[in-house]
Short mmCIF file of C-alpha atoms in Angstrom, two decimals:
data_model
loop_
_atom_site.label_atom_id
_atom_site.label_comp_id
_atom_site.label_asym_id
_atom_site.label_seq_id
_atom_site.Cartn_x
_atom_site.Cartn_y
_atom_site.Cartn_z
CA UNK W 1 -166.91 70.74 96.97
CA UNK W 2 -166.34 73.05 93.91
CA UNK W 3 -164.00 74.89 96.52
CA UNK W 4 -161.70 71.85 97.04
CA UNK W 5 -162.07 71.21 93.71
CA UNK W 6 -160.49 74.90 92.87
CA UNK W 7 -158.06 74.73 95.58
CA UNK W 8 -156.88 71.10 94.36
CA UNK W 9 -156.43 72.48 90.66
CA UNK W 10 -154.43 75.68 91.74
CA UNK W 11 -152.36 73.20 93.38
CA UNK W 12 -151.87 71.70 90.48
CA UNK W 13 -150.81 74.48 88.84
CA UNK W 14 -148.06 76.04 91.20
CA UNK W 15 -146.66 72.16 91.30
CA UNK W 16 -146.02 72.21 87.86
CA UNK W 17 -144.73 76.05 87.93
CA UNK W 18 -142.58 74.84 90.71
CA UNK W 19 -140.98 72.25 89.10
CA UNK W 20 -140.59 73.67 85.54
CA UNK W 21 -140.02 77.21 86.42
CA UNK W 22 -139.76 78.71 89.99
CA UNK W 23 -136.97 75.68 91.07
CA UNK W 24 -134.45 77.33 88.34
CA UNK W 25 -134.72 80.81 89.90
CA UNK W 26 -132.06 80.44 92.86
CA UNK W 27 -130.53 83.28 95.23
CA UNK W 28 -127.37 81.50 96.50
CA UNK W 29 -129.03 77.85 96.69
CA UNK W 30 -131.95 78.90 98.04
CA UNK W 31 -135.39 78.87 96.49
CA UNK W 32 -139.15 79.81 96.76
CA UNK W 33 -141.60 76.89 97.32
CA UNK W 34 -144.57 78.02 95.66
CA UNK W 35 -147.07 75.27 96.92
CA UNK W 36 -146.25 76.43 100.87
CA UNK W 37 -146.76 79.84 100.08
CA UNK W 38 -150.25 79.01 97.88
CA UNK W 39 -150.82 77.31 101.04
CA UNK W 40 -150.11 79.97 103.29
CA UNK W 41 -152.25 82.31 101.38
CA UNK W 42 -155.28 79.81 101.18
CA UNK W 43 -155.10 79.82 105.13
CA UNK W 44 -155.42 83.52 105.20
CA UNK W 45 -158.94 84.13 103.80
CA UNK W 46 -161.23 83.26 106.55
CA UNK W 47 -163.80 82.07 104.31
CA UNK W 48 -162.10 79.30 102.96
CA UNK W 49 -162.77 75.69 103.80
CA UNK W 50 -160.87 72.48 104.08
CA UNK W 51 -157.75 74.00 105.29
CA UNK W 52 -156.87 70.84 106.54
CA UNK W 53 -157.51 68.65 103.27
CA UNK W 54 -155.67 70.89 101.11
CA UNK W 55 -152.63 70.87 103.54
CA UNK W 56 -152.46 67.14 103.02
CA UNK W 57 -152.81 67.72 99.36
CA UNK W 58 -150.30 70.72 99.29
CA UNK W 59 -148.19 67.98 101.25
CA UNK W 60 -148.70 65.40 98.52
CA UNK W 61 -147.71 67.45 95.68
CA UNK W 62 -144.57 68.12 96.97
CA UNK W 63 -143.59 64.91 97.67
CA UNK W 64 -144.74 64.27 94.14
CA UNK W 65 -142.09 66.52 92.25
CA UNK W 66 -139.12 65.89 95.12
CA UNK W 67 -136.81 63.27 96.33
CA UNK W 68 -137.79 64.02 99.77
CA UNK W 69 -140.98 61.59 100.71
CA UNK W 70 -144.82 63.06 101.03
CA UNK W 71 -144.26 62.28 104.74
CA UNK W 72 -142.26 64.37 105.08
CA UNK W 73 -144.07 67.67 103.57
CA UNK W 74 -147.28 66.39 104.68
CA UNK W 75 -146.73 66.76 108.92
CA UNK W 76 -144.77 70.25 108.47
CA UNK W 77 -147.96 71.54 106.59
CA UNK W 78 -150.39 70.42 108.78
CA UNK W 79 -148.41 72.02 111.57
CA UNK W 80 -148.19 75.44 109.05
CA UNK W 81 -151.79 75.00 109.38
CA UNK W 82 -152.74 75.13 112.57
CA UNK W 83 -150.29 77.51 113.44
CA UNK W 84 -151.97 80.29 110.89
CA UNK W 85 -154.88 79.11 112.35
CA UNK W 86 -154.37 79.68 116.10
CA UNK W 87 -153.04 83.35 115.16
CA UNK W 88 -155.71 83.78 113.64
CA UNK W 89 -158.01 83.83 116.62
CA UNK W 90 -155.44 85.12 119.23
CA UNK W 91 -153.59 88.56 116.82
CA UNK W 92 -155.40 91.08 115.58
CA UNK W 93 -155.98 91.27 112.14
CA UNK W 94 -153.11 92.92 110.09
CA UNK W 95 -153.02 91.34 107.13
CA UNK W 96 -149.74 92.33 105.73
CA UNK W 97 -147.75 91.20 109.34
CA UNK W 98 -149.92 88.06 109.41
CA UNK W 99 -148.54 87.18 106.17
CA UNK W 100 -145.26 88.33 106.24
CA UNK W 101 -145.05 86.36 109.58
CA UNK W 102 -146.58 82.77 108.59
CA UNK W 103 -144.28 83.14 105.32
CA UNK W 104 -141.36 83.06 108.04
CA UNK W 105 -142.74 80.43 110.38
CA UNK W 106 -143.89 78.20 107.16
CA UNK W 107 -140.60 78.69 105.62
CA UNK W 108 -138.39 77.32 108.80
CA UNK W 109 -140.67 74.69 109.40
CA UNK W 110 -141.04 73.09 106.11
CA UNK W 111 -137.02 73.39 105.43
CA UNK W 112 -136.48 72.64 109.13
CA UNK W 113 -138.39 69.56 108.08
CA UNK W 114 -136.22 68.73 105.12
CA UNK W 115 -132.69 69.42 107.02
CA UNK W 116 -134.04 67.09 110.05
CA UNK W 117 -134.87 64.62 106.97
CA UNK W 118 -131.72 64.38 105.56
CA UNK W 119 -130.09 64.51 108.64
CA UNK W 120 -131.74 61.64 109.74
CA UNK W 121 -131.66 59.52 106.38
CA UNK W 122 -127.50 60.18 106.32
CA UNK W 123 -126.51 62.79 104.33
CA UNK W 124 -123.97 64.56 105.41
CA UNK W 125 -125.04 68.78 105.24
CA UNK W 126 -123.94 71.27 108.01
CA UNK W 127 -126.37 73.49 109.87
CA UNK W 128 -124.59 76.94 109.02
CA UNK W 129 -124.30 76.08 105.37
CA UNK W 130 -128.21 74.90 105.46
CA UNK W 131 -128.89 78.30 107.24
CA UNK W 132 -126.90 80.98 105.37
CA UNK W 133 -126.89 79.14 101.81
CA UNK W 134 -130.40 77.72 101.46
CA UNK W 135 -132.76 77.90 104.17
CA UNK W 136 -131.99 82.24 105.05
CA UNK W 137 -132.21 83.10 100.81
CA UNK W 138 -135.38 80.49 100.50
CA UNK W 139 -137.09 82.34 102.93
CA UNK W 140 -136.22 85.95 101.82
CA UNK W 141 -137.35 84.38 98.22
CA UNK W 142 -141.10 83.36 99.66
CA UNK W 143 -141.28 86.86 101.39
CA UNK W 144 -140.63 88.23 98.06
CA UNK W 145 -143.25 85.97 95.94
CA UNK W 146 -145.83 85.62 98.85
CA UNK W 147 -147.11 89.16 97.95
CA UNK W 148 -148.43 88.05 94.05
CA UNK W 149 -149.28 84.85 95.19
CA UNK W 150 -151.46 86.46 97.84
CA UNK W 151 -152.83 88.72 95.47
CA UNK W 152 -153.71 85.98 93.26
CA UNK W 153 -155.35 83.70 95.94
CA UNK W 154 -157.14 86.45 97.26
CA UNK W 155 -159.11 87.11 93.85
CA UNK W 156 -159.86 83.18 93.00
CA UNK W 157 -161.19 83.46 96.59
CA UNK W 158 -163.15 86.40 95.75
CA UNK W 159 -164.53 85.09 92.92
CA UNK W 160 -165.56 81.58 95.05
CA UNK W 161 -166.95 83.14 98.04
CA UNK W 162 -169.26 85.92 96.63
CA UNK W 163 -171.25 87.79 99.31
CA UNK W 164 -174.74 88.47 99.09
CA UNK W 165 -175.67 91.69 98.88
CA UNK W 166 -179.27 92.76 100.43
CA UNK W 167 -180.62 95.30 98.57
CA UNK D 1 -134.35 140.14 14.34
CA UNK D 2 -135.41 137.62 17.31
CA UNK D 3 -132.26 135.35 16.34
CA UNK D 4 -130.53 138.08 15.70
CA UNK D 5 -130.91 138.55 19.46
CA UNK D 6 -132.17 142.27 18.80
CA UNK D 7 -134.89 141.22 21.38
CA UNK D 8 -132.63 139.68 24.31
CA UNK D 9 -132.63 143.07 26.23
CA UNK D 10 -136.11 143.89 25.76
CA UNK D 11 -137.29 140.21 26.53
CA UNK D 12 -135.02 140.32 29.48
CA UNK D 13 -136.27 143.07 30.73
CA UNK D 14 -139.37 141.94 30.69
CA UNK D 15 -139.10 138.24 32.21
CA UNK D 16 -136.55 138.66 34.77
CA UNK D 17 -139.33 139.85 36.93
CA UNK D 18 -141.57 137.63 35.81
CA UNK D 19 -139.39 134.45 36.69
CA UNK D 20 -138.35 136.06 39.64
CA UNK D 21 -141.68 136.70 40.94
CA UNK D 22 -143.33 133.34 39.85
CA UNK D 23 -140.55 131.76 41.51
CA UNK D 24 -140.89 133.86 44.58
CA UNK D 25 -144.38 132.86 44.42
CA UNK D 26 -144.18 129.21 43.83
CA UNK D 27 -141.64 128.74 46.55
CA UNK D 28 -143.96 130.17 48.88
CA UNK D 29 -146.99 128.44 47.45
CA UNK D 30 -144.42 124.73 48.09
CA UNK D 31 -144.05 125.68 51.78
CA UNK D 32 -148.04 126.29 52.53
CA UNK D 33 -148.96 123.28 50.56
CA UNK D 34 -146.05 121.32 52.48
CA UNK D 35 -147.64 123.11 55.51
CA UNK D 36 -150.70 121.89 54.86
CA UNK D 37 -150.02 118.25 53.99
CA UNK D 38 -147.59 117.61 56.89
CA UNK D 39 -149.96 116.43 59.33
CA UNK D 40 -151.24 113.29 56.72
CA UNK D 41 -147.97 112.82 55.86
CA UNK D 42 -146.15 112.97 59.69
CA UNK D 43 -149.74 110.44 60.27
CA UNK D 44 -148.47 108.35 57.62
CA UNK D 45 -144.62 108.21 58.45
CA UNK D 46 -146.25 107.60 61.59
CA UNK D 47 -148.09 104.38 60.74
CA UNK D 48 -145.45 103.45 58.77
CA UNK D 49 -142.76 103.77 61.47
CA UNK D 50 -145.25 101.45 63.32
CA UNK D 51 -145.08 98.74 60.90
CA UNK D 52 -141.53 98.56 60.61
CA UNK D 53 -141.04 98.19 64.17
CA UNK D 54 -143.37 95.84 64.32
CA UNK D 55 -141.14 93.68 61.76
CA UNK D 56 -138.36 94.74 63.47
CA UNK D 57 -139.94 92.63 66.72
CA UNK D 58 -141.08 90.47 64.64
CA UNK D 59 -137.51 89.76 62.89
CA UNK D 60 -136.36 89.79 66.38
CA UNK D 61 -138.02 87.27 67.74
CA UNK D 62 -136.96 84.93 64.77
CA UNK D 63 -133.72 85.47 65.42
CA UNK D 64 -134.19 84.44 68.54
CA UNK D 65 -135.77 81.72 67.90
CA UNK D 66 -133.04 80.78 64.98
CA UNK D 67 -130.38 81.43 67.94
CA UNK D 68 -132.08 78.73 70.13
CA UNK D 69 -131.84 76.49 67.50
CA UNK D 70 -128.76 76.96 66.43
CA UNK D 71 -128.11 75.91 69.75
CA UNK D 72 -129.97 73.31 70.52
CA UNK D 73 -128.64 71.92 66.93
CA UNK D 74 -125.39 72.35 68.78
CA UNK D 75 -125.92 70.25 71.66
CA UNK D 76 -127.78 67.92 69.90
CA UNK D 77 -124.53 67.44 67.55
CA UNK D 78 -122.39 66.88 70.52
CA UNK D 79 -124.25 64.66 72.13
CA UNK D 80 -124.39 62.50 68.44
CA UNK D 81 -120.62 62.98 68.30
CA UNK D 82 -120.00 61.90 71.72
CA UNK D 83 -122.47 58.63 71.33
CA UNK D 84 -120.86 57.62 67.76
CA UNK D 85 -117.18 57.92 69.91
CA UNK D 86 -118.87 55.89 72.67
CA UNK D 87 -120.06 52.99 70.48
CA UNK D 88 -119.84 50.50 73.62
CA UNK D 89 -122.57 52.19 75.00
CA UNK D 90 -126.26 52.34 73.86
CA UNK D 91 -127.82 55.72 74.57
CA UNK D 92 -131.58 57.20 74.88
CA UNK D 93 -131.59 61.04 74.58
CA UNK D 94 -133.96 62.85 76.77
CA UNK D 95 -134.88 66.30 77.45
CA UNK D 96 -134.79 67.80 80.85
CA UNK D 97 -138.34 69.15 82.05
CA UNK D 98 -138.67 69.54 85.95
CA UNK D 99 -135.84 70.00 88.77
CA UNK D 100 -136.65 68.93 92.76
CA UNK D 101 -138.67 71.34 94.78
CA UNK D 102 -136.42 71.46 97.58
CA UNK D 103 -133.64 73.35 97.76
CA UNK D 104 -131.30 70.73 99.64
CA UNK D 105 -131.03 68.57 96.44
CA UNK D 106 -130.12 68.42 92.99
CA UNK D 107 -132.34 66.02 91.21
CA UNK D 108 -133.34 66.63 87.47
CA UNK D 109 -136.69 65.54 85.92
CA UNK D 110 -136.68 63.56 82.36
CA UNK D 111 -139.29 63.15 79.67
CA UNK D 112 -138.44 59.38 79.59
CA UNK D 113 -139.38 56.53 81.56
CA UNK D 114 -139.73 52.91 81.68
CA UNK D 115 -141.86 52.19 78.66
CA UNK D 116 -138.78 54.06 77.21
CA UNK D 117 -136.50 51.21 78.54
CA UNK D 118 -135.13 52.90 81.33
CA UNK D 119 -134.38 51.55 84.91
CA UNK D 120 -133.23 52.70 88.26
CA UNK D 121 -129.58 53.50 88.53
CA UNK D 122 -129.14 53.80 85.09
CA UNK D 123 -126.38 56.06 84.15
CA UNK D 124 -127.19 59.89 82.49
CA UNK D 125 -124.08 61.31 80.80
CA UNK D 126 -123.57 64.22 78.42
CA UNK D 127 -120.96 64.80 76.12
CA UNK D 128 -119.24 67.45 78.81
CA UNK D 129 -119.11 64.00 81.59
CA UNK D 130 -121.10 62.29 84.00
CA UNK D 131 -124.56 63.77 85.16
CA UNK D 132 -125.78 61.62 87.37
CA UNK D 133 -128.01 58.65 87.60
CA UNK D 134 -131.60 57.61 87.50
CA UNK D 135 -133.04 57.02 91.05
CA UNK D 136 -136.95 56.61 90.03
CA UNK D 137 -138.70 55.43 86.85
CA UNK D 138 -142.24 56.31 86.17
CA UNK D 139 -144.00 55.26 82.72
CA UNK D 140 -143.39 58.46 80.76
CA UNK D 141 -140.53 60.39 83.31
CA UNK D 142 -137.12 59.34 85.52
CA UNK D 143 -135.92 61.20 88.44
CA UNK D 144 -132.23 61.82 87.89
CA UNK D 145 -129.71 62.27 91.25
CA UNK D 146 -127.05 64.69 89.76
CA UNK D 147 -123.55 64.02 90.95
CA UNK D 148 -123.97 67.74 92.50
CA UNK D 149 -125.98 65.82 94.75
CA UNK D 150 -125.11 66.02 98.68
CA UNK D 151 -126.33 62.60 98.64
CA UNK D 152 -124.17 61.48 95.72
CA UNK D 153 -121.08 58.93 96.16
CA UNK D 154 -119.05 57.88 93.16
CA UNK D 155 -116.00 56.21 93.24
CA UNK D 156 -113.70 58.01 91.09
CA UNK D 157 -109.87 57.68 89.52
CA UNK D 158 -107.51 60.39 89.50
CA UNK D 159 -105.20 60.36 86.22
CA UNK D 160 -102.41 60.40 85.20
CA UNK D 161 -100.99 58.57 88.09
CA UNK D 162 -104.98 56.26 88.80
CA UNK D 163 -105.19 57.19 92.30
CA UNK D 164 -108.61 56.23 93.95
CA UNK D 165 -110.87 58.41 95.59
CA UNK D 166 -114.00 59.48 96.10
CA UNK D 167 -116.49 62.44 94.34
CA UNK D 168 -119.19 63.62 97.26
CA UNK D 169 -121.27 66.15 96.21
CA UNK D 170 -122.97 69.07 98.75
CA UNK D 171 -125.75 71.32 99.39
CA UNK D 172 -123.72 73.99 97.70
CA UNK D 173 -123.53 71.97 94.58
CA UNK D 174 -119.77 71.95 95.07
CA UNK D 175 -117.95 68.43 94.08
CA UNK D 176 -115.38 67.50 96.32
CA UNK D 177 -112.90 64.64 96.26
CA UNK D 178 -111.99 62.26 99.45
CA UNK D 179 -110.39 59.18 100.49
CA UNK D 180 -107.29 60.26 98.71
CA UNK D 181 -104.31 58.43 100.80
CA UNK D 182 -101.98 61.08 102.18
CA UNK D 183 -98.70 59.59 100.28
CA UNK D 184 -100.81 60.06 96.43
CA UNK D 185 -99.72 63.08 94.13
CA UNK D 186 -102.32 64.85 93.03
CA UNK D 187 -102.58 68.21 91.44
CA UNK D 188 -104.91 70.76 90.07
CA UNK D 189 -105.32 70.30 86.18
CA UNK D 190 -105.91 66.20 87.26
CA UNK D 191 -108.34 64.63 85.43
CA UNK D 192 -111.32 62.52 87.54
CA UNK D 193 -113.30 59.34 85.64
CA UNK D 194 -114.75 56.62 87.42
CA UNK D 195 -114.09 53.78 88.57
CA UNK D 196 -116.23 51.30 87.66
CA UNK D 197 -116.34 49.50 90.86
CA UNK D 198 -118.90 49.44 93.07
CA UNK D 199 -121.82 48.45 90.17
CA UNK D 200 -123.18 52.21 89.79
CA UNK D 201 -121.38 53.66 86.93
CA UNK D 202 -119.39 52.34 84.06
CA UNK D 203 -115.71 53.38 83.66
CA UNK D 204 -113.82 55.97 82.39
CA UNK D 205 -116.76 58.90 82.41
CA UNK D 206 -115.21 62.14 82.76
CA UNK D 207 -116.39 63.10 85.90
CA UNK D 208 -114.58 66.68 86.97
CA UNK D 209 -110.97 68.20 87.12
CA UNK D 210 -109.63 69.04 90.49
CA UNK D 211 -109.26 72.34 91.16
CA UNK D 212 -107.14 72.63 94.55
CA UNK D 213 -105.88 70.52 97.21
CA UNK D 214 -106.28 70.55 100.50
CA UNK D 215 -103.14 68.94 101.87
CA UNK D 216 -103.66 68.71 106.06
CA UNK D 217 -101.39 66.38 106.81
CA UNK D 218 -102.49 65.68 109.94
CA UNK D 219 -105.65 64.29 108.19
CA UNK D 220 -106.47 60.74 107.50
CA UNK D 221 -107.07 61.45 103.77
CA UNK D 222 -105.75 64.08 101.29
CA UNK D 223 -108.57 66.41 100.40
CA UNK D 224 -109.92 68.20 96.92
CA UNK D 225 -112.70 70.27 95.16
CA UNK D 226 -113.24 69.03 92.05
CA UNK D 227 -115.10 71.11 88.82
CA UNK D 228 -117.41 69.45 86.38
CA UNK D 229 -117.51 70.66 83.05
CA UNK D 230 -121.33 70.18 83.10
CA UNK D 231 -122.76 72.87 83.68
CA UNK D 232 -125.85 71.63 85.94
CA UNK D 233 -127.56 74.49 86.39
CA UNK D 234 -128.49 74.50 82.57
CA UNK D 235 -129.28 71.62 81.40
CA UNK D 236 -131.42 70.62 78.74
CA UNK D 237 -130.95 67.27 77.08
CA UNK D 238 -129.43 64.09 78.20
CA UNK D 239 -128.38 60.68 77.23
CA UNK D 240 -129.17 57.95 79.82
CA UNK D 241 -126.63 54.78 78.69
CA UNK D 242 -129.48 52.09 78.63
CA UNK D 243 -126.99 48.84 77.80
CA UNK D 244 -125.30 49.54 81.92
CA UNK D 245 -127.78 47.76 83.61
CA UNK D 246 -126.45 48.03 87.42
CA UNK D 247 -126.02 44.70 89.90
CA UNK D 248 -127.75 45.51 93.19
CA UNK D 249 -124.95 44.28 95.62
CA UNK D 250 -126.66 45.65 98.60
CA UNK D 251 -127.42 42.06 99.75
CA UNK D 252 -123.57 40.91 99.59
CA UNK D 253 -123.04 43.89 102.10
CA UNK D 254 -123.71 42.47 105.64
CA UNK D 255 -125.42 44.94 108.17
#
């Protein structure tokens, strides 16, 4: 419980970063979503639990602080989710790849999401401008801050899940 | 005899050497002592130097903070100027705080929401032009669609000669202008305000100048990019004209 609990307040956290600070950093029009890559990092630690409640959280939060609908966030995460999870137990472990990897195939899924969104709801955006002006320099962005937020996950997790020690 | 000077030679003599060596001596003496009390002194300049460049940060960071005032005094001021101009209108200034997470749209975040007065599709202006316009209310916060939007439509008039058209906006944050008929004049320098029509916005809000034209004339319409003088990327406070309440007219429009 005190596990969900922590992973439901970190959430917190990067949604209000994300909205109040990380959304004003831009290369071209892209930018980084810091709840997917949270996310992404959660998924990484084998010893964490409810993977699949905090995507629907993660999912909720972002349809919190965007025009685009919680419905829409919330099926692209789960999908994040159990792909991290099923190469998990097929690759090898290489941590740095792994990540590097599931920051790319979060990345196009969750803006892949969006475009398809819009797309469907009307508005009028072409595929090459999505691709080379915001979905290409968003995901170069989350490569770039996946590496702290990583970092950062990976101690909160170390300080959750402590190992026993037999002496 | 002394005043007489009788005893200058003698007392000359005498003292040159004496002056000269006590001087030779004391000179010395100065540079040992100086010597010796350099280290508590270079300590002290040290600790010293420390302080002042602590108050030298510390000035620093007033100024800085005196800078942002003076600016935000300065947008504050234009926004009061532009409101007292604009007396039709009733305004509620609110600060920016939050922009959408994703990176298709440009939606801003404000500090004020319906207990503030404040309804969907409610204009937001600042004193550079339009903004955009509330698209969800909250208690305490409004989600505001900026006219950079890719989503956004307004319908716009081109002056000096009030040709109609219409302001899209795109994922680029670019404004462009459409709908132009292919016989209008326009030029770059051409003022855009809108229209009024279509129950969204009231008239007359600066809304861009065009920049170029893209005359195809094989085209339907007459083409142009339009610049805002808002500057969306940085903005901070904004005025939300609470006395346009807009008609919903989506039920006269027949599917």
């Amino acid at each position: 419980m005190i596990e969900l609990l922590t992973a439901t307040v970190l959430m917190i956290l990067a949604t209000i970063v994300q909205a109040s600070l990380v959304s004003q950093v831009r290369i071209l029009n892209g930018m980084s979503d810091l709840i997917l890559l949270l996310l992404i990092s959660w998924l990484h630690f084998e010893k964490t639990k409810h993977k699949w409640i905090l995507a629907i959280i993660a999912g909720l939060f972002s349809g919190l602080i965007s025009a685009i609908p919680f419905w829409v966030f919330i099926p692209a995460y789960l999908l994040i989710t159990y792909i991290i999870s099923q190469i998990h137990q097929r690759i090898w472990q290489a941590p740095l790849v792994m990540l590097f990897l599931s920051s790319i195939i979060g990345s196009a899924i969750t803006y892949g999401a969006q475009y398809v969104y819009l797309l469907v709801t009307g508005v009028p955006i072409s595929l090459a401008e999505s691709l080379n002006l915001v979905i290409n320099p968003s995901m170069v962005l989350n490569l770039i801050v996946i590496l702290p937020v990583y970092a950062f996950t990976g101690e909160i997790v170390k300080m959750l899940y402590r190992e026993e020690v037999e002496i | 005899m002394g005043l007489g000077g009788y005893f200058n030679r003698i007392s000359n003599t005498v003292l040159n050497p004496l002056t000269s060596t006590m001087e030779w001596i004391y000179l010395r003496v100065q540079v040992v002592s100086d010597l010796i009390q350099s280290p508590n002194e270079l300590t002290e300049l040290q600790t010293q130097n420390l302080k002042l460049e602590a108050e030298v940060a510390d000035l620093q960071s007033q100024i800085i903070q005196y800078q942002e005032n003076q600016k935000d005094y300065e947008i504050i001021s234009a926004l009061l100027d532009f409101a007292t101009e604009e007396l039709q209108n009733e305004y509620l200034t609110a600060i920016v705080i939050a922009r959408d997470s994703s990176p298709f749209l440009r939606y801003i975040i404000i500090n004020k929401g319906s207990d503030d007065g404040i309804q969907r599709g409610m204009p937001v202006v600042n004193e550079q032009g339009l903004i955009g316009r509330v698209t969800a209310v909250t208690t305490n916060a409004a989600r505001i669609q900026l006219i950079s939007d890719p989503e956004s439509r307004i319908n716009v008039v081109i002056q000096p000669d009030n040709i109609e058209g219409v302001v899209s906006g795109s994922v680029t944050g670019e404004l462009s202008l459409d709908l132009v008929p292919q016989d209008a004049e326009i030029n770059p320098g051409d003022l855009a305000l809108t229209m009024g029509i279509g129950s969204n916005f009231p008239g007359d809000i600066v809304v861009g100048t065009v920049t170029s034209v893209r005359d195809q004339p094989t085209a339907l319409f007459k083409e142009a990019t339009l610049e805002s003088r808002v500057d969306f990327d940085d903005l901070k406070i904004v005025l939300v004209v609470i006395s346009f309440e807009p008609v919903d007219i989506s039920v006269l429009i027949e599917e």
